[in-house]
Coordinates of C-alpha atoms in Angstrom, one line a residue:
Chain A
X74 CA -21.7 -6.1 -10.8
X75 CA -19.5 -8.2 -12.8
X76 CA -15.7 -7.7 -12.2
X77 CA -14.4 -10.6 -14.5
X78 CA -16.0 -11.6 -17.8
X79 CA -14.8 -14.1 -20.4
X80 CA -16.3 -14.2 -23.6
X81 CA -15.9 -17.1 -26.4
X82 CA -12.5 -17.9 -25.2
X83 CA -10.9 -20.1 -27.5
X84 CA -7.0 -21.5 -27.6
X85 CA -5.3 -24.1 -30.1
X86 CA -1.9 -25.2 -29.4
X87 CA -0.1 -27.6 -32.1
X88 CA -3.5 -28.2 -33.4
X89 CA -5.0 -29.3 -30.1
X90 CA -8.0 -27.4 -28.8
X91 CA -7.2 -26.6 -25.3
X92 CA -10.1 -24.4 -24.6
X93 CA -13.5 -23.8 -26.6
X94 CA -16.3 -21.4 -26.2
X95 CA -15.5 -20.5 -22.5
X96 CA -18.0 -17.8 -21.2
X97 CA -18.4 -16.9 -17.7
X98 CA -19.0 -14.0 -15.5
X99 CA -18.0 -13.2 -12.2
X100 CA -19.6 -10.9 -9.5
X101 CA -17.8 -9.0 -6.9
X102 CA -18.0 -11.0 -3.7
X103 CA -18.4 -14.4 -5.2
X104 CA -16.1 -17.2 -4.7
X105 CA -16.0 -19.8 -7.7
X106 CA -14.5 -23.2 -7.6
X107 CA -13.0 -24.6 -11.0
X108 CA -13.0 -28.4 -10.8
X109 CA -12.4 -31.0 -13.4
X110 CA -10.0 -33.8 -14.4
X111 CA -6.3 -33.5 -14.9
X112 CA -5.6 -32.1 -18.5
X113 CA -9.2 -30.6 -18.7
X114 CA -7.5 -27.0 -19.1
X115 CA -8.2 -25.5 -15.8
X116 CA -4.8 -24.1 -15.4
X117 CA -4.7 -22.6 -18.9
X118 CA -8.4 -21.0 -18.4
X119 CA -6.7 -19.3 -15.2
X120 CA -3.6 -18.1 -17.2
X121 CA -5.9 -16.6 -20.0
X122 CA -8.1 -15.1 -17.2
X123 CA -5.1 -13.7 -15.8
X124 CA -4.0 -12.0 -18.9
X125 CA -0.6 -14.2 -18.8
X126 CA -1.5 -15.7 -22.2
X127 CA -3.7 -14.0 -25.1
X128 CA -6.3 -16.4 -26.1
X129 CA -6.7 -17.4 -29.8
X130 CA -10.4 -16.0 -29.9
X131 CA -12.4 -14.2 -27.6
X132 CA -11.7 -11.7 -24.8
X133 CA -11.6 -11.2 -21.2
X134 CA -12.8 -7.9 -19.5
X135 CA -11.4 -6.9 -15.9
X136 CA -13.3 -4.3 -14.0
X137 CA -15.2 -3.1 -17.1
X138 CA -12.2 -2.8 -19.1
X139 CA -10.6 -5.2 -21.7
X140 CA -7.5 -7.2 -20.3
X141 CA -5.3 -5.7 -23.4
X142 CA -6.2 -2.1 -22.5
X143 CA -4.6 -2.3 -18.9
X144 CA -1.1 -1.7 -18.8
X145 CA 0.7 -4.7 -16.9
X146 CA 1.2 -2.8 -13.7
X147 CA -2.5 -1.4 -13.7
X148 CA -3.6 -5.1 -14.0
X149 CA -1.1 -6.5 -11.7
X150 CA -2.8 -4.0 -9.0
X151 CA -6.2 -5.3 -9.8
X152 CA -5.6 -8.9 -10.3
X153 CA -3.9 -11.5 -7.9
X154 CA -2.8 -14.7 -9.3
X155 CA -1.7 -17.6 -7.0
X156 CA 0.3 -19.9 -9.0
X157 CA 0.2 -23.6 -8.5
X158 CA 4.1 -24.0 -8.2
X159 CA 6.2 -21.3 -6.5
X160 CA 10.0 -21.5 -6.1
X161 CA 11.7 -18.0 -5.9
X162 CA 15.4 -18.2 -7.6
X163 CA 16.8 -16.2 -4.7
X164 CA 16.7 -16.9 -0.9
X165 CA 14.7 -13.7 0.2
X166 CA 13.9 -12.5 3.3
X167 CA 9.8 -12.4 4.2
X168 CA 9.8 -8.8 4.6
X169 CA 11.6 -8.3 0.8
X170 CA 9.2 -10.7 -0.7
X171 CA 6.1 -9.0 0.9
X172 CA 7.5 -5.7 -0.1
X173 CA 7.7 -6.8 -3.8
X174 CA 4.1 -7.9 -3.5
X175 CA 3.0 -4.5 -2.0
X176 CA 4.5 -2.3 -4.4
X177 CA 1.7 -3.2 -7.1
X178 CA -0.8 -1.7 -4.9
X179 CA -2.6 1.6 -5.8
X180 CA -2.7 2.4 -2.0
X181 CA -0.3 0.1 -0.2
X182 CA -1.0 -0.5 3.3
X183 CA 2.1 -0.5 5.8
X184 CA 4.2 -3.6 5.8
X185 CA 3.7 -4.4 9.4
X186 CA -0.3 -4.4 9.0
X187 CA 0.0 -6.9 5.9
X188 CA 2.2 -9.1 8.0
X189 CA 0.3 -9.2 11.1
X190 CA -2.8 -10.0 8.9
X191 CA -1.2 -13.0 7.6
X192 CA 0.3 -14.0 10.7
X193 CA 4.0 -13.3 9.5
X194 CA 5.0 -10.7 12.1
X195 CA 7.5 -13.1 13.5
X196 CA 8.9 -14.3 10.5
X197 CA 9.9 -11.0 8.7
X198 CA 13.5 -11.5 9.0
X199 CA 13.5 -15.3 8.1
X200 CA 14.9 -16.6 4.8
X201 CA 12.8 -18.3 2.1
X202 CA 14.7 -21.3 2.8
X203 CA 14.2 -21.6 6.6
X204 CA 10.3 -21.7 6.1
X205 CA 8.1 -24.6 6.4
X206 CA 5.6 -25.6 3.8
X207 CA 2.7 -23.9 5.6
X208 CA 4.7 -20.9 6.1
X209 CA 5.8 -20.5 2.6
X210 CA 2.0 -20.7 1.4
X211 CA 1.1 -17.9 3.8
X212 CA 4.1 -15.6 2.6
X213 CA 2.9 -16.3 -1.1
X214 CA -0.7 -15.7 -0.3
X215 CA 0.4 -12.6 1.4
X216 CA 2.3 -11.4 -1.6
X217 CA -0.4 -11.8 -4.1
X218 CA -3.0 -10.4 -1.9
X219 CA -1.0 -7.5 -0.8
X220 CA -2.8 -5.1 -3.0
X221 CA -6.1 -6.2 -2.2
X222 CA -7.1 -6.9 -5.6
X223 CA -10.8 -7.0 -6.5
X224 CA -10.0 -10.1 -8.6
X225 CA -8.1 -13.3 -7.3
X226 CA -7.0 -16.3 -9.4
X227 CA -5.7 -19.3 -7.7
X228 CA -4.3 -22.3 -9.2
X229 CA -4.6 -25.4 -7.0
X230 CA -3.2 -23.6 -4.0
X231 CA -3.8 -26.4 -1.8
X232 CA -1.7 -29.0 -3.7
X233 CA 1.5 -29.0 -1.8
X234 CA -0.2 -28.0 1.6
X235 CA -1.7 -30.3 4.4
X236 CA -5.4 -30.3 5.1
X237 CA -5.0 -27.9 8.0
X238 CA -2.9 -25.5 5.8
X239 CA -5.3 -26.0 3.0
X240 CA -8.3 -25.1 5.2
X241 CA -6.7 -22.0 6.5
X242 CA -5.8 -20.8 3.0
X243 CA -9.3 -21.5 2.0
X244 CA -10.5 -19.4 4.7
X245 CA -8.2 -16.6 3.7
X246 CA -9.7 -16.6 0.2
X247 CA -13.3 -16.7 1.5
X248 CA -12.5 -13.7 3.7
X249 CA -11.5 -11.8 0.5
X250 CA -14.8 -12.8 -1.1
X251 CA -16.6 -11.7 1.8
X252 CA -14.8 -8.3 1.6
X253 CA -15.8 -8.0 -1.9
X254 CA -13.4 -9.7 -4.0
X255 CA -14.2 -12.2 -6.9
X256 CA -12.3 -15.3 -6.3
X257 CA -11.7 -18.3 -8.9
X258 CA -9.7 -21.4 -7.3
X259 CA -9.4 -24.3 -9.2
X260 CA -9.2 -27.3 -7.0
X261 CA -8.6 -31.0 -7.3
X262 CA -10.6 -31.9 -4.0
X263 CA -14.3 -31.4 -4.6
X264 CA -15.4 -31.5 -1.1
X265 CA -13.1 -28.8 -0.4
X266 CA -14.6 -27.0 -3.4
X267 CA -18.2 -27.5 -2.3
X268 CA -17.4 -26.6 1.2
X269 CA -16.1 -23.1 0.3
X270 CA -17.4 -22.0 -2.9
X271 CA -20.5 -20.4 -3.8
X272 CA -20.7 -21.8 -7.4
X273 CA -18.8 -24.4 -9.1
X274 CA -17.6 -24.6 -12.7
X275 CA -17.1 -27.9 -14.1
X276 CA -14.3 -28.0 -16.9
X277 CA -13.9 -31.0 -19.2
X278 CA -11.7 -31.0 -22.4
X279 CA -11.4 -27.4 -22.6
X280 CA -15.3 -26.8 -22.3
X281 CA -17.6 -25.7 -19.5
X282 CA -20.0 -28.8 -18.8
X283 CA -21.7 -27.6 -15.6
X284 CA -21.9 -24.3 -14.0
X285 CA -24.1 -23.9 -10.8
X286 CA -24.4 -23.9 -7.1
X287 CA -22.2 -26.7 -5.3
X288 CA -25.7 -28.4 -4.5
X289 CA -26.4 -28.5 -8.3
X290 CA -23.2 -29.5 -9.7
X291 CA -22.2 -32.1 -7.1
X292 CA -25.5 -34.2 -7.6
X293 CA -25.2 -34.1 -11.6
X294 CA -24.0 -37.4 -13.1
X295 CA -21.9 -35.7 -15.5
X296 CA -19.4 -35.4 -12.7
X297 CA -19.0 -39.1 -12.4
X298 CA -18.2 -39.2 -16.2
X299 CA -16.1 -36.4 -16.2
X300 CA -13.8 -38.0 -13.6
X301 CA -14.3 -41.6 -14.9
X302 CA -15.3 -42.6 -11.4
X303 CA -18.4 -43.7 -9.7
X304 CA -19.1 -41.1 -6.9
X305 CA -21.1 -41.8 -4.1
X306 CA -23.2 -38.8 -2.7
X307 CA -23.8 -38.5 1.3
X308 CA -25.9 -36.1 2.8
X309 CA -24.2 -34.8 6.2
X310 CA -26.8 -33.7 9.2
X311 CA -25.8 -30.3 8.3
X312 CA -27.4 -30.8 4.9
X313 CA -24.0 -30.5 3.3
X314 CA -23.1 -32.7 0.5
X315 CA -20.1 -35.0 0.6
X316 CA -18.8 -36.8 -2.9
X317 CA -16.8 -40.2 -2.2
X318 CA -15.2 -41.8 -5.2
X319 CA -16.1 -45.5 -4.8
X320 CA -15.1 -47.0 -8.1
X321 CA -13.8 -46.3 -11.4
X322 CA -15.9 -46.3 -14.5
X323 CA -15.1 -49.3 -16.9
X324 CA -14.0 -48.0 -20.1
X325 CA -16.4 -47.4 -22.8
Chain B
X262 CA 31.3 -4.3 4.8
X263 CA 30.9 -5.2 0.9
X264 CA 31.6 -1.1 0.6
X265 CA 35.2 -1.4 2.5
X266 CA 36.1 -3.6 -0.1
X267 CA 37.2 -1.0 -2.9
X268 CA 39.3 0.7 -0.1
X269 CA 41.0 -2.5 0.8
X270 CA 41.6 -3.1 -2.8
X271 CA 42.9 0.0 -3.5
X272 CA 45.4 0.3 -0.5
X273 CA 46.6 -3.2 -1.7
X274 CA 46.8 -2.2 -5.4
X275 CA 49.1 0.8 -4.3
X276 CA 51.2 -1.5 -1.7
X277 CA 51.6 -4.2 -4.3
X278 CA 53.8 -4.0 -7.4
X279 CA 57.4 -4.6 -8.8
X280 CA 58.3 -2.9 -5.7
X281 CA 56.4 -3.6 -2.6
X282 CA 55.9 -0.3 -0.2
X283 CA 56.8 -0.2 3.3
X284 CA 54.4 1.1 5.7
X285 CA 56.4 4.3 5.8
X286 CA 55.9 4.7 1.9
X287 CA 52.4 4.1 2.3
X288 CA 52.0 7.0 4.9
X289 CA 54.3 9.3 2.8
X290 CA 51.8 8.9 0.2
X291 CA 49.2 10.8 2.3
X292 CA 51.6 12.9 4.3
X293 CA 53.9 14.0 1.7
X294 CA 52.3 13.4 -1.9
X295 CA 55.2 15.6 -3.2
X296 CA 57.9 13.3 -2.2
X297 CA 59.6 11.6 -5.3
X298 CA 58.3 8.0 -4.8
X299 CA 54.8 9.4 -3.8
X300 CA 54.8 11.3 -6.9
X301 CA 56.0 8.2 -8.8
X302 CA 53.2 5.9 -7.3
X303 CA 50.6 8.7 -7.8
X304 CA 51.5 9.0 -11.4
X305 CA 52.0 5.7 -12.4
X306 CA 50.6 3.1 -9.8
X307 CA 47.4 4.8 -8.8
X308 CA 45.6 5.4 -12.2
X309 CA 46.5 1.5 -13.2
X310 CA 44.7 0.6 -9.7
X311 CA 41.6 2.8 -10.4
X312 CA 41.6 1.4 -14.1
X313 CA 41.4 -2.1 -12.7
X314 CA 38.9 -0.9 -10.2
X315 CA 36.7 0.3 -12.9
X316 CA 37.2 -2.9 -15.0
X317 CA 36.3 -5.0 -11.8
X318 CA 33.2 -2.9 -10.9
X319 CA 31.9 -3.3 -14.6
X320 CA 32.4 -6.8 -14.5
X321 CA 30.7 -7.2 -10.9
X322 CA 27.7 -5.1 -12.4
X323 CA 27.9 -7.3 -15.5
X324 CA 27.8 -10.6 -13.4
X325 CA 24.9 -9.3 -10.9
X326 CA 22.8 -8.3 -14.2
X327 CA 23.6 -11.7 -15.9
X328 CA 22.7 -13.8 -12.5
X329 CA 19.6 -11.7 -12.2
X330 CA 18.4 -12.4 -16.0
X331 CA 19.5 -16.0 -16.2
X332 CA 18.1 -16.5 -12.6
X333 CA 21.1 -18.5 -11.8
X334 CA 23.9 -18.0 -9.1
X335 CA 26.8 -19.2 -11.6
X336 CA 25.9 -17.2 -14.5
X337 CA 29.1 -15.0 -15.1
X338 CA 30.2 -13.0 -18.3
X339 CA 33.1 -14.9 -19.0
X340 CA 31.7 -18.3 -18.4
X341 CA 28.8 -17.5 -20.6
X342 CA 30.6 -16.6 -23.6
X343 CA 29.5 -12.7 -23.4
X344 CA 33.0 -11.7 -22.8
X345 CA 34.2 -14.3 -25.2
X346 CA 31.7 -12.8 -27.6
X347 CA 33.1 -9.4 -27.0
X348 CA 36.7 -10.4 -27.5
X349 CA 35.9 -12.0 -30.8
X350 CA 34.3 -8.6 -31.5
X351 CA 37.3 -6.9 -30.8
X352 CA 39.9 -9.3 -32.3
X353 CA 37.9 -8.4 -35.6
X354 CA 38.1 -4.7 -35.0
X355 CA 42.0 -5.1 -34.3
X356 CA 43.0 -7.4 -37.3
X357 CA 40.6 -6.6 -39.8
X358 CA 40.9 -3.4 -41.9
X359 CA 37.5 -1.3 -41.3
X360 CA 36.3 1.7 -43.1
X361 CA 35.5 3.4 -39.9
X362 CA 38.1 4.3 -36.9
X363 CA 39.1 1.7 -34.8
X364 CA 38.1 3.8 -31.7
X365 CA 34.3 3.2 -33.0
X366 CA 34.7 -0.2 -34.7
X367 CA 36.5 -1.6 -31.4
X368 CA 33.6 -1.0 -28.8
X369 CA 30.8 -1.7 -31.2
X370 CA 32.0 -4.8 -32.5
X371 CA 32.8 -5.8 -28.7
X372 CA 29.4 -5.0 -27.7
X373 CA 27.7 -6.7 -30.9
X374 CA 29.8 -10.0 -29.7
X375 CA 28.8 -9.7 -26.0
X376 CA 25.2 -9.2 -26.9
X377 CA 24.8 -11.9 -29.6
X378 CA 26.8 -14.7 -27.3
X379 CA 24.6 -13.8 -24.7
X380 CA 21.3 -14.5 -26.5
X381 CA 22.7 -17.6 -28.0
X382 CA 23.6 -19.0 -24.3
X383 CA 20.2 -17.9 -23.0
X384 CA 18.3 -19.5 -26.0
X385 CA 20.3 -22.8 -25.7
X386 CA 20.5 -22.8 -22.0
X387 CA 16.6 -21.7 -21.8
X388 CA 15.5 -25.0 -23.8
X389 CA 15.4 -26.7 -20.3
X390 CA 13.5 -24.4 -18.8
X391 CA 14.7 -21.4 -16.7
X392 CA 17.0 -21.7 -14.0
X393 CA 18.5 -25.1 -15.0
X394 CA 22.1 -24.9 -14.0
X395 CA 23.3 -27.6 -15.9
X396 CA 22.0 -26.5 -19.6
X397 CA 23.0 -23.0 -18.9
X398 CA 26.7 -24.1 -18.1
X399 CA 26.8 -26.4 -20.9
X400 CA 25.4 -24.0 -23.3
X401 CA 27.8 -21.4 -22.0
X402 CA 30.7 -23.9 -22.3
X403 CA 29.8 -24.9 -25.8
X404 CA 29.3 -21.2 -27.0
X405 CA 32.7 -20.1 -25.1
X406 CA 34.5 -22.9 -26.9
X407 CA 33.0 -21.7 -30.5
X408 CA 34.2 -18.5 -29.6
X409 CA 37.6 -19.2 -28.4
X410 CA 38.4 -21.5 -31.5
X411 CA 36.8 -18.6 -33.8
X412 CA 39.2 -16.0 -32.0
X413 CA 42.2 -18.3 -32.4
X414 CA 41.3 -18.9 -36.0
X415 CA 41.0 -15.0 -36.9
X416 CA 44.5 -14.5 -34.6
X417 CA 46.2 -17.1 -36.9
X418 CA 44.6 -16.4 -40.3
X419 CA 45.2 -12.7 -40.0
X420 CA 48.6 -12.8 -38.2
X421 CA 51.1 -10.7 -39.5
X422 CA 53.3 -10.2 -36.6
X423 CA 52.2 -6.6 -36.2
X424 CA 51.6 -5.1 -32.6
X425 CA 48.0 -5.7 -33.2
X426 CA 48.4 -9.4 -32.7
X427 CA 50.3 -8.8 -29.7
X428 CA 47.3 -6.7 -28.6
X429 CA 45.1 -9.3 -29.1
X430 CA 46.9 -11.6 -27.1
X431 CA 47.4 -9.7 -24.2
X432 CA 43.5 -8.9 -24.1
X433 CA 43.0 -12.8 -24.2
X434 CA 44.7 -12.9 -21.0
X435 CA 43.1 -10.3 -19.3
X436 CA 45.2 -7.2 -18.2
X437 CA 44.7 -3.4 -17.6
X438 CA 47.1 -1.0 -19.3
X439 CA 48.2 2.2 -17.3
X440 CA 45.5 4.7 -18.4
X441 CA 46.3 8.3 -18.7
X442 CA 44.1 10.7 -16.5
X443 CA 41.6 11.5 -19.2
X444 CA 41.2 7.9 -20.4
X445 CA 40.7 7.1 -16.6
X446 CA 38.1 10.1 -16.6
X447 CA 36.3 8.3 -19.6
X448 CA 36.6 5.0 -18.1
X449 CA 35.3 6.2 -14.5
X450 CA 32.2 8.1 -16.2
X451 CA 31.4 5.2 -18.2
X452 CA 31.6 2.7 -15.2
X453 CA 29.4 5.3 -13.2
X454 CA 26.8 5.3 -16.2
X455 CA 26.9 1.3 -16.3
X456 CA 25.8 1.5 -12.6
X457 CA 22.9 4.0 -13.1
X458 CA 21.9 2.0 -16.3
X459 CA 22.0 -1.3 -14.4
X460 CA 20.5 0.2 -11.3
X461 CA 17.5 1.2 -13.5
X462 CA 16.8 -2.7 -13.9
X463 CA 16.7 -3.4 -10.1
X464 CA 13.1 -3.7 -9.7
X465 CA 12.4 -5.8 -12.7
X466 CA 15.4 -8.4 -11.8
X467 CA 13.7 -8.6 -8.3
X468 CA 10.4 -9.4 -9.9
X469 CA 12.1 -11.8 -12.5
X470 CA 13.7 -13.8 -9.5
X471 CA 10.2 -14.8 -8.3
X472 CA 9.8 -16.7 -11.5
X473 CA 8.4 -15.7 -14.8
X474 CA 4.8 -16.4 -13.9
X475 CA 4.7 -14.7 -10.6
X476 CA 6.8 -11.6 -12.2
X477 CA 4.5 -11.3 -15.2
X478 CA 1.4 -11.3 -12.7
X479 CA 3.3 -8.7 -10.9
X480 CA 3.3 -6.4 -13.8
X481 CA 6.6 -7.1 -15.4
X482 CA 6.7 -7.3 -19.2
X483 CA 9.0 -10.4 -19.2
X484 CA 10.2 -10.8 -22.6
X485 CA 10.7 -6.9 -23.2
X486 CA 12.3 -6.8 -20.1
X487 CA 14.9 -9.8 -20.6
X488 CA 15.7 -8.4 -23.8
X489 CA 16.6 -4.9 -22.2
X490 CA 18.6 -6.5 -19.4
X491 CA 20.6 -8.9 -21.7
X492 CA 21.5 -5.8 -23.7
X493 CA 22.5 -3.5 -20.8
X494 CA 24.6 -6.5 -19.3
X495 CA 26.2 -7.2 -23.1
X496 CA 27.1 -3.3 -22.9
X497 CA 28.7 -3.6 -19.5
X498 CA 30.3 -6.6 -20.2
X499 CA 31.7 -5.3 -23.6
X500 CA 33.2 -2.0 -21.8
X501 CA 34.9 -4.0 -19.5
X502 CA 36.5 -6.1 -22.2
X503 CA 37.6 -3.0 -24.2
X504 CA 39.4 -1.8 -21.3
X505 CA 40.3 -5.2 -19.4
X506 CA 40.4 -7.8 -21.7
X507 CA 39.2 -11.4 -20.6
X508 CA 39.0 -11.2 -16.8
X509 CA 37.1 -14.4 -15.7
X510 CA 35.4 -15.2 -12.3
X511 CA 35.3 -11.4 -11.0
X512 CA 31.7 -11.4 -12.3
X513 CA 30.8 -14.3 -10.5
X514 CA 32.6 -13.8 -7.1
X515 CA 31.6 -10.1 -7.1
X516 CA 27.5 -10.7 -6.7
X517 CA 28.0 -13.9 -4.3
X518 CA 30.0 -11.4 -1.9
X519 CA 27.5 -8.7 -2.1
X520 CA 24.2 -11.1 -1.9
X521 CA 26.2 -13.0 1.2
X522 CA 26.0 -9.6 3.4
X523 CA 23.0 -7.8 1.8
X524 CA 20.5 -10.5 0.6
X525 CA 19.3 -10.7 -3.1
X526 CA 17.3 -7.4 -3.5
X527 CA 18.8 -5.8 -6.6
X528 CA 18.6 -2.1 -5.4
X529 CA 21.1 -2.6 -2.9
X530 CA 23.0 -5.5 -4.6
X531 CA 24.1 -3.8 -7.7
X532 CA 26.4 -1.1 -6.2
X533 CA 27.6 -3.7 -3.8
X534 CA 28.7 -6.0 -6.6
X535 CA 30.2 -3.0 -8.2
X536 CA 32.2 -2.4 -5.3
X537 CA 33.0 -6.1 -4.6
X538 CA 34.3 -6.4 -8.2
X539 CA 36.5 -3.2 -8.1
X540 CA 38.0 -4.5 -4.9
X541 CA 38.8 -8.0 -6.1
X542 CA 40.2 -6.7 -9.4
X543 CA 42.4 -4.1 -7.8
X544 CA 43.8 -6.7 -5.4
X545 CA 44.3 -9.3 -8.2
X546 CA 45.8 -6.7 -10.3
X547 CA 48.3 -5.9 -7.4
X548 CA 49.1 -9.5 -7.0
X549 CA 49.7 -9.8 -10.8
X550 CA 52.2 -6.9 -10.6
X551 CA 54.1 -8.1 -7.6
X552 CA 54.5 -12.0 -8.3
X553 CA 57.3 -12.0 -10.8
X554 CA 59.2 -8.8 -11.0
X555 CA 59.9 -6.8 -13.0
X556 CA 57.4 -9.1 -15.3
X557 CA 53.6 -8.9 -14.7
X558 CA 51.5 -12.0 -15.2
X559 CA 48.1 -11.5 -16.6
X560 CA 45.3 -10.1 -14.7
X561 CA 42.9 -13.0 -15.8
X562 CA 45.7 -15.7 -14.6
X563 CA 45.2 -14.3 -10.9
X564 CA 41.3 -14.1 -11.3
X565 CA 41.1 -17.5 -12.4
X566 CA 43.4 -18.9 -9.8
X567 CA 41.0 -17.4 -7.1
X568 CA 37.8 -17.7 -8.8
X569 CA 38.3 -21.2 -10.1
X570 CA 37.9 -22.8 -6.7
X571 CA 35.1 -20.3 -6.0
X572 CA 33.1 -21.5 -8.9
X573 CA 33.7 -25.1 -7.9
X574 CA 32.3 -24.3 -4.4
X575 CA 29.2 -22.4 -5.7
X576 CA 28.7 -25.4 -8.1
X577 CA 28.8 -27.8 -5.2
X578 CA 26.5 -25.8 -3.1
X579 CA 23.9 -25.4 -5.9
X580 CA 23.9 -29.2 -7.1
X581 CA 23.5 -30.2 -3.3
X582 CA 20.7 -27.8 -3.0
X583 CA 19.0 -28.8 -6.1

């Protein structure tokens, strides 16, 4: 069943076409990696899919209902948006932040249960300024995922994390997908995307260039052109494909 | 702890004045309220102290709402021009003959001034992105300077050495006149109403503190909420300016005192900021009455003397953190 659908999304700002003809459909339990070079429109697309900005043309359907027909609160209970940068303006306690995340839920779980699930039980009285980068990422994920939304959109959530923390976060998102949520995660790191996602979408200059399984997308030469790099594909003993950039493509 | 401040402020306000009471006099206030001195204090000093408390509570609330909306720990009704805008409105109402009774024109124009000034600062300061301390301060300084000049011009241009000019001058410096009991009742009711109004904004202010994107994804309609909150903040500040003139820094200090012990959650922060503001203003008003007896120094002068260094401390801490 499709829980998030976009039809013909188009967005123009100051004469520049940022997104054009974007149509995609997400099934429950599917984890989709959104890949593409800087400036391809990944963040912009996620903001449109999250209902945070309206498109100039086209529309988004969330759980069978047009995005604009949900109230802001109804939408917040059904959609979790993990931003690329997060810096709260006040020095909150972890417990207060989790409570703010939980308040969106239609059927909130008890706070200690949420904290335990994200391994934050010992940090509840700590303030944001006292947390490490990894702890902050866990708090943010717990806030966003607190209402157990059927759709989760994550915008390069691994950008400020080390590889261990990034893997933990991806495992967390993967767990949500296994439990039935649809996940779209914009990622810089192709191998991370291939390792954790069921499906990859390559976005180039605001258009979808490739849409398929990691196996299909990673072998496609369009990928090399999109990133302006020569990519070497290495098959691992377990069959998994690794993509290694070896050189930049010469211009022209 | 913060909730004790109004009690301490009340005691200090009753104790201090042109005549500083002895401990025995203070005890007599409770034990023998009918004694001549007790009656004098209860009839004259108590309403004045409570009036100052209400003005302080409004400033504390206004400060907490503005800090929440601007997402800036240095936002303050006085520094951001909201109070200055209200003062310009009040000056116009006092000096320009109006077709409506001054009882209406004064609060309406004060509110209009506070509201317009807040939007001007929010718009100018927001050009550099939300939470930019320097942009907001510079916008606030610029708007406050223009408003101060406008007020001075109005006073000079329309001056005819009447009582109204004196009233405007005393307002500029900030100060609470001794209200009658019915007046105090109105002020108290307005203060309570302001607390309830601001309390209704608490959840939205909490979400806004997570940043606009997260707030929107958590279900807050950000532009509509910011407009509402600025309107409420301007209303609260206008009431405080109508009753107490330009009293600076209470709106800065009170939310900080409240946040220091309680944390940033607005449901608890707003009443605590009101309590801290009331306590600070009652104490400062007592000092203003006691320093040069039988004369009084302006309340705004006392709060600026305490609040100025406090502001510099917060600015230093924020810049170091940034």
